[in-house]
PDB file of C-alpha atoms in Angstrom:
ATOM      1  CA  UNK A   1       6.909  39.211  -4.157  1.00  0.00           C
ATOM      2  CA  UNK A   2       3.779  41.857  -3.500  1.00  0.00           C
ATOM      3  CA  UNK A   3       0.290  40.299  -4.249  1.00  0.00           C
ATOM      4  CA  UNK A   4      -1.424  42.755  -5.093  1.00  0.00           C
ATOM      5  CA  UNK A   5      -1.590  43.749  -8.770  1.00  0.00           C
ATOM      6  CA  UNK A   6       1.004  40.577  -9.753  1.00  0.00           C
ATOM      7  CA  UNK A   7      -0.211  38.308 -12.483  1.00  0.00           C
ATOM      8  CA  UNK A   8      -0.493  34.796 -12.333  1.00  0.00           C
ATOM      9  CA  UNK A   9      -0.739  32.443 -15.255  1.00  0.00           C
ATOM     10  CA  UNK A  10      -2.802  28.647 -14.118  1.00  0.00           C
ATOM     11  CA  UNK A  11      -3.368  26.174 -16.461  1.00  0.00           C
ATOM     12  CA  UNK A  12      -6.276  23.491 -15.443  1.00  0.00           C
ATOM     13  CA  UNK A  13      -7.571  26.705 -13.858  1.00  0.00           C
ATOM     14  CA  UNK A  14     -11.756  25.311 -15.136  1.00  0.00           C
ATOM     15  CA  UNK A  15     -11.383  22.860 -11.679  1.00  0.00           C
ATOM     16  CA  UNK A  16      -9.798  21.376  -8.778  1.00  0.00           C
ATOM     17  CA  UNK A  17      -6.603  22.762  -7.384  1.00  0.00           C
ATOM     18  CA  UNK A  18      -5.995  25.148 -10.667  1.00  0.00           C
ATOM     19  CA  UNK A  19      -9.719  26.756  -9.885  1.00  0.00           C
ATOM     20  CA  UNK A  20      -8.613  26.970  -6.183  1.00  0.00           C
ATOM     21  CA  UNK A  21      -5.592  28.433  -6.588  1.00  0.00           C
ATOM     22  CA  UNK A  22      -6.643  31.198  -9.487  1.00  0.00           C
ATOM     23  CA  UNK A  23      -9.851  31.952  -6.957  1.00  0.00           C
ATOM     24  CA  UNK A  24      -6.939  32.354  -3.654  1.00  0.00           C
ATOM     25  CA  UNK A  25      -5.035  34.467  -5.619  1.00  0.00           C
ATOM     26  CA  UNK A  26      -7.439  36.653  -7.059  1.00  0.00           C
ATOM     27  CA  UNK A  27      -8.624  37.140  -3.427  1.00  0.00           C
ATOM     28  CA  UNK A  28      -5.436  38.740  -3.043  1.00  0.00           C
ATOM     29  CA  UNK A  29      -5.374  41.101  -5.631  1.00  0.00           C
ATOM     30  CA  UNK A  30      -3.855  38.726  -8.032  1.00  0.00           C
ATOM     31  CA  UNK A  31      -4.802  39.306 -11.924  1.00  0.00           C
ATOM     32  CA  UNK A  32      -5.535  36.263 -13.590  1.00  0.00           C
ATOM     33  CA  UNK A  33      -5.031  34.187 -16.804  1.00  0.00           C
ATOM     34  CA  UNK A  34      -7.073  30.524 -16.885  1.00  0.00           C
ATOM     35  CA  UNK A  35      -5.854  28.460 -19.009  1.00  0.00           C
ATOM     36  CA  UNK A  36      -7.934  25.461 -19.923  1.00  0.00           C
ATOM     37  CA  UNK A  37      -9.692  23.128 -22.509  1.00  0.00           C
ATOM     38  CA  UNK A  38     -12.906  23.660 -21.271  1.00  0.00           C
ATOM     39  CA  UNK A  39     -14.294  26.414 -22.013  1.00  0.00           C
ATOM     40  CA  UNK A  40     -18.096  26.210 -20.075  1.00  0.00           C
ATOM     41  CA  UNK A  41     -16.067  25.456 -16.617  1.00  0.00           C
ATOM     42  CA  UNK A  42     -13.466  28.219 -17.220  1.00  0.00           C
ATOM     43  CA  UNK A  43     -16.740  30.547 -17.935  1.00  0.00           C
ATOM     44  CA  UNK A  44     -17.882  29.594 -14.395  1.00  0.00           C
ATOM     45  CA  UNK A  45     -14.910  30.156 -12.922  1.00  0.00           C
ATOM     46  CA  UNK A  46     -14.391  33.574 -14.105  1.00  0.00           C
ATOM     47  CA  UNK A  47     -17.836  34.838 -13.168  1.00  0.00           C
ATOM     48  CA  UNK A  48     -16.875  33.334  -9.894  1.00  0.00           C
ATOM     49  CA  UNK A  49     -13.948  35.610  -9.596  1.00  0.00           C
ATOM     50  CA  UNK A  50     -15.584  38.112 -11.401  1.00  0.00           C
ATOM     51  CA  UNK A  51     -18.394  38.525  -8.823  1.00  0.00           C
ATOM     52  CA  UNK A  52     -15.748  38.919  -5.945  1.00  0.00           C
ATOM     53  CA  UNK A  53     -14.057  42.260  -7.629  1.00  0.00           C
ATOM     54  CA  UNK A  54     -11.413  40.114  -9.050  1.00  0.00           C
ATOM     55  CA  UNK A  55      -9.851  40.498 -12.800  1.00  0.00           C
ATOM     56  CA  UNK A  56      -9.661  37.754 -15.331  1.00  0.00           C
ATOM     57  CA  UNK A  57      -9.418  36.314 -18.852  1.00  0.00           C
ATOM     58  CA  UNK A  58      -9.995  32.886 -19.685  1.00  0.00           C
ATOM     59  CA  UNK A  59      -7.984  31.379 -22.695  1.00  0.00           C
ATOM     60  CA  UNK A  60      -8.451  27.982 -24.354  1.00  0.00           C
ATOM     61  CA  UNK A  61      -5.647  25.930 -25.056  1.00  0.00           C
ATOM     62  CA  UNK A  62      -4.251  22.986 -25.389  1.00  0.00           C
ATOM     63  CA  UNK A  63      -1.012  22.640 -23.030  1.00  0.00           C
ATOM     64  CA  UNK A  64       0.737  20.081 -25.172  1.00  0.00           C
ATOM     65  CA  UNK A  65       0.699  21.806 -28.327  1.00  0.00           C
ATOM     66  CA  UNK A  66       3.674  24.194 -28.469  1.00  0.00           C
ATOM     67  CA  UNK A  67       2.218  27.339 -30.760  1.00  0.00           C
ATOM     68  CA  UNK A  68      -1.000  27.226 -28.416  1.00  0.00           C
ATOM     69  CA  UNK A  69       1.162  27.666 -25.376  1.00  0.00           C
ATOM     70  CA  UNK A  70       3.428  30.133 -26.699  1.00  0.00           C
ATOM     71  CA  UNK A  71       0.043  31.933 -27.730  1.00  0.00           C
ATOM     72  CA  UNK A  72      -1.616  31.795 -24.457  1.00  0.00           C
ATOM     73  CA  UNK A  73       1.892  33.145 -22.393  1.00  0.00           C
ATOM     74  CA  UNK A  74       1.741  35.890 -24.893  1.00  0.00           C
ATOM     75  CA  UNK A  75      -2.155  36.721 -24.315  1.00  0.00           C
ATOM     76  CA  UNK A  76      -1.204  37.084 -20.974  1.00  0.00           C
ATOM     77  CA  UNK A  77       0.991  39.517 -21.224  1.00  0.00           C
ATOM     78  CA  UNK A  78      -0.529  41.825 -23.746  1.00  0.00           C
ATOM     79  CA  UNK A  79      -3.828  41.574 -21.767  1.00  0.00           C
ATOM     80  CA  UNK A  80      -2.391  42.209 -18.054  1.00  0.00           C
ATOM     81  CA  UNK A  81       1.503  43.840 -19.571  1.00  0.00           C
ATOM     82  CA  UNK A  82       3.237  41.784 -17.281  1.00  0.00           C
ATOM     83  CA  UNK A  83       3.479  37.863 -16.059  1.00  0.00           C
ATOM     84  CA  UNK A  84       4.528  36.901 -12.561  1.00  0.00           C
ATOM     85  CA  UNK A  85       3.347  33.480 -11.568  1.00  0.00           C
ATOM     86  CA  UNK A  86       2.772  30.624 -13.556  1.00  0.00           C
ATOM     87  CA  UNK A  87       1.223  27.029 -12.004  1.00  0.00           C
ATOM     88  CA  UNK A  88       0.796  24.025 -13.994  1.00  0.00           C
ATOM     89  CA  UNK A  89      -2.272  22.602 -12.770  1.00  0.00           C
ATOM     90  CA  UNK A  90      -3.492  20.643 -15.700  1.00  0.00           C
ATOM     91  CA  UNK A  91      -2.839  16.813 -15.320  1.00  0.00           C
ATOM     92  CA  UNK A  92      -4.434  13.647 -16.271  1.00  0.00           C
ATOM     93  CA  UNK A  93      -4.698  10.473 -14.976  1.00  0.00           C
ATOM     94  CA  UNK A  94      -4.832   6.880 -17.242  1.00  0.00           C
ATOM     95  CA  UNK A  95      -4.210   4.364 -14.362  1.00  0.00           C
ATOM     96  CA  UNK A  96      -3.130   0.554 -15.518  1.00  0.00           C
ATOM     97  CA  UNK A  97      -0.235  -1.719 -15.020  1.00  0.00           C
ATOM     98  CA  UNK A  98       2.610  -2.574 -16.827  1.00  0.00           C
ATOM     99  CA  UNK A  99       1.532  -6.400 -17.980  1.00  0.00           C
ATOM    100  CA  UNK A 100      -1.494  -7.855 -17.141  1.00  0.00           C
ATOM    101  CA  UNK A 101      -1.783 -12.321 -17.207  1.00  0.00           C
ATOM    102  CA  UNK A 102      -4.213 -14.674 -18.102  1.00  0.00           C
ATOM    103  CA  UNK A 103      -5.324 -16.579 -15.215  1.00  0.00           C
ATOM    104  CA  UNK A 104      -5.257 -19.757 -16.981  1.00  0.00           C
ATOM    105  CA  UNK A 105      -2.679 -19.499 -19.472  1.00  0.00           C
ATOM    106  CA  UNK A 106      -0.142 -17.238 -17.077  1.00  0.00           C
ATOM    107  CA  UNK A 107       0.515 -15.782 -20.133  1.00  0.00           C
ATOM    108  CA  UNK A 108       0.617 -11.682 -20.886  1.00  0.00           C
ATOM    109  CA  UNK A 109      -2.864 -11.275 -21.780  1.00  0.00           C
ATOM    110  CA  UNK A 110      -2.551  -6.959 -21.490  1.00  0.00           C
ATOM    111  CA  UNK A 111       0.088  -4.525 -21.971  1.00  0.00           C
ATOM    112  CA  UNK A 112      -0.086  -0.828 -20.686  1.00  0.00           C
ATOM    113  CA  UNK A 113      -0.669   1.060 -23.905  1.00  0.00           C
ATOM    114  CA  UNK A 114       0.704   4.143 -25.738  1.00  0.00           C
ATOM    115  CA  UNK A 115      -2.637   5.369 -25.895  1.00  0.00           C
ATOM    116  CA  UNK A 116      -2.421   5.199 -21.759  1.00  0.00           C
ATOM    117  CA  UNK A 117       0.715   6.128 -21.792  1.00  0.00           C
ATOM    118  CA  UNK A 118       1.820   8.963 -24.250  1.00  0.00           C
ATOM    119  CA  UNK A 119      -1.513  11.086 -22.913  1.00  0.00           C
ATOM    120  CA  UNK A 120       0.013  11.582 -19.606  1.00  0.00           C
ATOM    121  CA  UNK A 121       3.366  12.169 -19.841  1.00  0.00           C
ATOM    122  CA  UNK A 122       2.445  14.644 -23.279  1.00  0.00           C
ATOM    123  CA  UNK A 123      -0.242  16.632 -20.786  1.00  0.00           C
ATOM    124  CA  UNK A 124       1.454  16.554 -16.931  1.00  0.00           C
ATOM    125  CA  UNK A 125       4.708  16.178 -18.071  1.00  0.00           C
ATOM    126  CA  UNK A 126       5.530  18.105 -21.471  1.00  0.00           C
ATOM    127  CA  UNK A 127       2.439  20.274 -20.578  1.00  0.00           C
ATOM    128  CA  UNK A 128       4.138  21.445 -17.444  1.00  0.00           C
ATOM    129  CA  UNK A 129       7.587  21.982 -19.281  1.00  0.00           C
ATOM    130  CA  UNK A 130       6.474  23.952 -22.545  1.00  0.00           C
ATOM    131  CA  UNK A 131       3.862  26.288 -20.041  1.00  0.00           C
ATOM    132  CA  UNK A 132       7.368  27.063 -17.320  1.00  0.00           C
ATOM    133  CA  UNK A 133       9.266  27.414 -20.229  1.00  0.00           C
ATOM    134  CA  UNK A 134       7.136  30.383 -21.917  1.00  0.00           C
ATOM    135  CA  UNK A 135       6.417  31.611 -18.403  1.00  0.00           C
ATOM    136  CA  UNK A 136      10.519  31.802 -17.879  1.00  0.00           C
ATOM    137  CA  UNK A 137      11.206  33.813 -21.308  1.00  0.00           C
ATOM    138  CA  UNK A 138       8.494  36.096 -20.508  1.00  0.00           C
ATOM    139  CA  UNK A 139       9.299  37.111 -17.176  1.00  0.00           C
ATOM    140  CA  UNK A 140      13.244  37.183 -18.096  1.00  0.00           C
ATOM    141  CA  UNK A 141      12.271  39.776 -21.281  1.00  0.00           C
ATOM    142  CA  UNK A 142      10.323  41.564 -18.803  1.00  0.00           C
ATOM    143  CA  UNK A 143      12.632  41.464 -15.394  1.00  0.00           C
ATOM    144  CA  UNK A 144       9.729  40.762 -13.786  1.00  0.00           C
ATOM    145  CA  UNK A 145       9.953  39.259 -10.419  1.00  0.00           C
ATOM    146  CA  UNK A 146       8.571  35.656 -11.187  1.00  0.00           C
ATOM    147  CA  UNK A 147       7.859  31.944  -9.591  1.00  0.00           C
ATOM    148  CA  UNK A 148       7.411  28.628 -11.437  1.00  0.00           C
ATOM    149  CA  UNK A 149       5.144  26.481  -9.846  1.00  0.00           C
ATOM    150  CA  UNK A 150       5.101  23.088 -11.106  1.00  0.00           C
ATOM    151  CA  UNK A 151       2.523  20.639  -9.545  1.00  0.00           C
ATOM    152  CA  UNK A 152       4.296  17.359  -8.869  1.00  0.00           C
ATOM    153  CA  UNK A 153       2.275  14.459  -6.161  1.00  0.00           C
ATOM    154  CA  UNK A 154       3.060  12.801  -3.240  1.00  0.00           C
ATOM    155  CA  UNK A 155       2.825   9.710  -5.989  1.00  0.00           C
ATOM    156  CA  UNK A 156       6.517  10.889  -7.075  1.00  0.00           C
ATOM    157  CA  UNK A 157       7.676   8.181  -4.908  1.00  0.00           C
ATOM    158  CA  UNK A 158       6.503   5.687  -7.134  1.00  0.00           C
ATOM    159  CA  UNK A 159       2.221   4.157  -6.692  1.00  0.00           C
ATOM    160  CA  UNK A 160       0.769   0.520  -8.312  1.00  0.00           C
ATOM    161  CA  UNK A 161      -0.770   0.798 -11.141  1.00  0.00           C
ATOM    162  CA  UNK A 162       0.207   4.628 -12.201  1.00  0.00           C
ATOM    163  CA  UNK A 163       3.601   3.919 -13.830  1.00  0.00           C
ATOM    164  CA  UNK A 164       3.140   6.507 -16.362  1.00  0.00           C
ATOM    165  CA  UNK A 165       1.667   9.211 -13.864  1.00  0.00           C
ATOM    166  CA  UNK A 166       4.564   8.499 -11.529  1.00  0.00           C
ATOM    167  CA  UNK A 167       6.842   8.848 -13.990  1.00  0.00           C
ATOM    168  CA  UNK A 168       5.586  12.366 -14.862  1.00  0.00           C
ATOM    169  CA  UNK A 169       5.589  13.659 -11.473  1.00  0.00           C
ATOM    170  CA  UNK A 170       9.082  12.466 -10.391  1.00  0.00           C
ATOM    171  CA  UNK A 171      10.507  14.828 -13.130  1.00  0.00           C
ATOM    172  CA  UNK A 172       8.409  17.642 -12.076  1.00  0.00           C
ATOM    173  CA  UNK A 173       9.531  16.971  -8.718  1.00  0.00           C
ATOM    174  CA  UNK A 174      13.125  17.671 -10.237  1.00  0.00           C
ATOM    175  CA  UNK A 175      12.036  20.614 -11.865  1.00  0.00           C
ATOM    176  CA  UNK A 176      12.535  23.259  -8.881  1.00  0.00           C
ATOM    177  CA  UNK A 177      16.605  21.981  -8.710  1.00  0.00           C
ATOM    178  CA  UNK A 178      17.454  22.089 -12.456  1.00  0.00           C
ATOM    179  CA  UNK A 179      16.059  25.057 -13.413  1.00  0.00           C
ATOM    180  CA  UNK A 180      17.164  27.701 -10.726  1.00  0.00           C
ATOM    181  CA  UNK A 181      20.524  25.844 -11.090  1.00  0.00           C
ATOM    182  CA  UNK A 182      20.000  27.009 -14.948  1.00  0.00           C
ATOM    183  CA  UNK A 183      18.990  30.266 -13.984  1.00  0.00           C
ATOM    184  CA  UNK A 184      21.677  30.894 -11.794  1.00  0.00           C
ATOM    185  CA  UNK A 185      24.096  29.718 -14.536  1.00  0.00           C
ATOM    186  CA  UNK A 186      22.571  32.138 -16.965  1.00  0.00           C
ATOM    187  CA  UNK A 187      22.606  35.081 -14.314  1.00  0.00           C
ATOM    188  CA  UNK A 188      18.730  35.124 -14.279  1.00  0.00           C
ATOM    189  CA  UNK A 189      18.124  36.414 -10.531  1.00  0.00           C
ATOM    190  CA  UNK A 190      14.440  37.456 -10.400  1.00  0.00           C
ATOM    191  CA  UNK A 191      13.107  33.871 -11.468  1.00  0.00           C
ATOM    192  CA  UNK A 192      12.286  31.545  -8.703  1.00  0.00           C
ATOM    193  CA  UNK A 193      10.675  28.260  -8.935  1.00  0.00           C
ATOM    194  CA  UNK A 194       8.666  25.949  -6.136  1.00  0.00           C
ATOM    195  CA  UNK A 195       7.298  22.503  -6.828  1.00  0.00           C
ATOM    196  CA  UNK A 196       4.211  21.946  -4.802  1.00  0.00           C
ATOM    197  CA  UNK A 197       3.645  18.023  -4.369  1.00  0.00           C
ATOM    198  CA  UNK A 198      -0.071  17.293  -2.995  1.00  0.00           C
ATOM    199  CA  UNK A 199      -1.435  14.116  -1.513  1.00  0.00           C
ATOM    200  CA  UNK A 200      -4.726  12.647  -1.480  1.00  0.00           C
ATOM    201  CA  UNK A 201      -7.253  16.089  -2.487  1.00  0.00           C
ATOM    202  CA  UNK A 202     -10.643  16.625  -2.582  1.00  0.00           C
ATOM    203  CA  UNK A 203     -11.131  16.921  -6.003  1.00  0.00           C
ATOM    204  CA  UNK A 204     -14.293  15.532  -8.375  1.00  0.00           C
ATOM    205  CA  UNK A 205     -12.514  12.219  -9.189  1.00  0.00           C
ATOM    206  CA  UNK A 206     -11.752  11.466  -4.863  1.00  0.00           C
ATOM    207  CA  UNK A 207     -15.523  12.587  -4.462  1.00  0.00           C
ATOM    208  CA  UNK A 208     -16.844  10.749  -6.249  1.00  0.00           C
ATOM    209  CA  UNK A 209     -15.378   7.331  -6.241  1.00  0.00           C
ATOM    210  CA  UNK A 210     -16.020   4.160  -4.121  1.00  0.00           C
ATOM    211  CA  UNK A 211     -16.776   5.274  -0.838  1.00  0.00           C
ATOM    212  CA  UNK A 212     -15.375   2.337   0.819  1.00  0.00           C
ATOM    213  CA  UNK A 213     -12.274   2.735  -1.144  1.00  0.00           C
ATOM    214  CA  UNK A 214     -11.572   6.446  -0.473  1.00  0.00           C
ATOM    215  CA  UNK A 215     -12.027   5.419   3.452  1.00  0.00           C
ATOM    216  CA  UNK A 216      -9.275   2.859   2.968  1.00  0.00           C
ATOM    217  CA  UNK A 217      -7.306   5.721   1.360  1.00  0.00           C
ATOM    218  CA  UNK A 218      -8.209   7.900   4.877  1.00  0.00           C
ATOM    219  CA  UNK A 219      -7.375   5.249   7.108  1.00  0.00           C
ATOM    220  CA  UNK A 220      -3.594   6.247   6.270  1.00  0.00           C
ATOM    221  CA  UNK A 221      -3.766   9.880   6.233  1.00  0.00           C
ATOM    222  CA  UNK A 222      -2.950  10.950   9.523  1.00  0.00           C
ATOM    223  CA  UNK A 223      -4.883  14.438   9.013  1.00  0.00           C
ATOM    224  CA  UNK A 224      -7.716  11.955   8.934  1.00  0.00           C
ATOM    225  CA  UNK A 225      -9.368  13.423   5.477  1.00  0.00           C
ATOM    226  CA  UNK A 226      -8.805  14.419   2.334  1.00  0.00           C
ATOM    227  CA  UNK A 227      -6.392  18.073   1.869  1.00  0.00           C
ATOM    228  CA  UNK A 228      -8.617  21.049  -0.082  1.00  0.00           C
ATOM    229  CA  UNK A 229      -7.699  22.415  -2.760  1.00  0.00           C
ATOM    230  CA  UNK A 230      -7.647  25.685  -0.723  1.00  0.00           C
ATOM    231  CA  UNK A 231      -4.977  24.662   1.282  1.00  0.00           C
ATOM    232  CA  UNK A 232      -2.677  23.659  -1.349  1.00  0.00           C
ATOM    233  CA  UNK A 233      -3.534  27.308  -3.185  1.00  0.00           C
ATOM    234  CA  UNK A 234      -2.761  28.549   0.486  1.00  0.00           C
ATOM    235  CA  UNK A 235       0.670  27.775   0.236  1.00  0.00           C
ATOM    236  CA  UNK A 236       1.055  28.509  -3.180  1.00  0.00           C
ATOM    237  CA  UNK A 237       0.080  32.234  -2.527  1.00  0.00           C
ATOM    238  CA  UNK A 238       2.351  31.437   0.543  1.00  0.00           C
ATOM    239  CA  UNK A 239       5.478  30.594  -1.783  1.00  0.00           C
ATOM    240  CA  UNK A 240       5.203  33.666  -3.950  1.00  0.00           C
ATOM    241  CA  UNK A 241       5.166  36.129  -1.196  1.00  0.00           C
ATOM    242  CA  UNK A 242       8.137  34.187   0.755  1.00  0.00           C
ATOM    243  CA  UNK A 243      11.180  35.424  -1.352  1.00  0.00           C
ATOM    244  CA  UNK A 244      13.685  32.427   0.279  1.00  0.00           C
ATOM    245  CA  UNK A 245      11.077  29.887  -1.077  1.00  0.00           C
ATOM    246  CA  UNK A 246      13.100  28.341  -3.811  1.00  0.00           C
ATOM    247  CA  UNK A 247      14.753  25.126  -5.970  1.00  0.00           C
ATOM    248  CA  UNK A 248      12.714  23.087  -3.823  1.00  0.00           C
ATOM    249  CA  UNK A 249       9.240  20.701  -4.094  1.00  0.00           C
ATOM    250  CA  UNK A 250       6.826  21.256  -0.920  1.00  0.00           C
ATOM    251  CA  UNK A 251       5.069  18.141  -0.136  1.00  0.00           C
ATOM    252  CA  UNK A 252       1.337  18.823   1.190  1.00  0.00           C
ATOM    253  CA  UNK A 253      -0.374  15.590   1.909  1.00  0.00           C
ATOM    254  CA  UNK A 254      -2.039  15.430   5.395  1.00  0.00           C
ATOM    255  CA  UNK A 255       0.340  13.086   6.886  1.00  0.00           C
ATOM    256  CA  UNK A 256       0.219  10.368   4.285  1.00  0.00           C
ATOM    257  CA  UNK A 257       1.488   6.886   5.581  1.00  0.00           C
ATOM    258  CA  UNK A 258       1.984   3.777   3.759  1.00  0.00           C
ATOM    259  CA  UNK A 259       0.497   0.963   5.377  1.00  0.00           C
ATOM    260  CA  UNK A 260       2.799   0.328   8.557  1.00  0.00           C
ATOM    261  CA  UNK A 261       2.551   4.035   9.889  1.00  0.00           C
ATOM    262  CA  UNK A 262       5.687   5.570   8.021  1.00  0.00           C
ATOM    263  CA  UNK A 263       5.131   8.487   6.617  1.00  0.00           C
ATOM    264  CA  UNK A 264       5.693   8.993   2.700  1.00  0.00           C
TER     265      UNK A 264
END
């Protein structure tokens, strides 16, 4: 797929990998939709990519409400007439365990909760599927050339403490398989889609937590630091221009180890 004058579609595009990759792409001649709740951070972003030449709209939506994505799929491709790339960068995070105990009693004192729960797989996990899903339609209407990027994480394999973000990544992990076997079975040929699975990123939330913690994250990475967001957007831009990229999730992590030295 040519660059230059494509269309890509990222939602979480106000911060961290989704405002990495839409700034990459625009770089590369790349007209972009950003797709996010907020709409101060998307503002910034845009005059960001504004002020390097680059062309973009900024639409806010909610990505688990079905009419708002069909909506913002659709403003995409009355604004740029066309829709070739679409990453699903928004994702939250509600970290807690299954049960928690009393010490004194041994008995459950805590449960993981819907309202920890329901959030993330509705937003990473429905999010992701409803936002591919438009994306697919409109670039199979169109018969433009197209690539689904999901964003899984490296936590796929299953992390302590993030049951319900695990959960949600291990399907999109999936994703890349099923659907271009579904494509294939309905004869749709100019679809691809890529999974990109990060590790440990430098994002606001890694900045700014417990220094001393994010060192004993480091200690396993072999790259010896946390991977930018430009790197993962690297590859990204990487997988749309590489045509036997396909029905596949690329993990990007640094050399992440569990404790032990094997690699993840």
């Amino acid at each position: 797929m040519q660059l230059e004058n494509s269309v890509a579609l990222i939602t979480g595009a106000a911060s961290g990998i989704g405002k990495a990759t839409a700034k990459v792409l625009s770089s590369r001649g790349v007209r972009i939709a950003l797709v996010d709740r907020d709409l101060e951070q998307l503002k910034q972003v845009q005059s960001e990519i504004e002020a390097a030449d680059g062309e973009c709209i900024t639409i806010t939506a909610d990505v688990t409400s079905e009419e708002e994505t069909i909506a913002f799929v659709e403003k995409t491709v009355e604004t740029f007439g066309q829709l070739n790339i679409a990453v699903t960068c928004a994702g939250i995070i509600r970290d807690g365990t299954l049960l928690s105990r009393d010490r004194e009693t041994g008995k459950v004192s805590k449960k993981l909760s819907m309202d920890k729960w329901q959030p993330v797989i509705d937003v990473n996990l429905t999010g992701s599927f409803l936002t591919l899903r438009e994306a697919a339609a409109a670039m199979t209407d169109g018969g433009w050339p197209g690539l689904l990027v999901p964003i899984s994480s490296v936590n796929k394999i299953g992390q302590v403490g993030q049951l319900n973000y695990s959960a949600a990544k291990a399907a999109l992990e999936r994703f890349p398989k099923i659907i271009v076997g579904e494509l294939l079975l309905r004869k749709i040929r100019n679809i691809r889609c890529v999974g990109i699975a990060p590790g440990y990123t430098e994002t606001q939330i890694l900045m700014g937590m417990n220094q001393d913690a994010l060192q004993a994250i480091l200690k396993d990475v072999h790259l010896d630091r946390l991977i930018k967001p430009e790197e993962i957007a690297d590859m990204i831009a990487y997988c749309a221009e590489n045509e036997a990229l396909n029905a596949t999730t690329i993990e990007i992590t640094g050399g992440l180890c569990f404790p032990g030295n094997i690699a993840k």
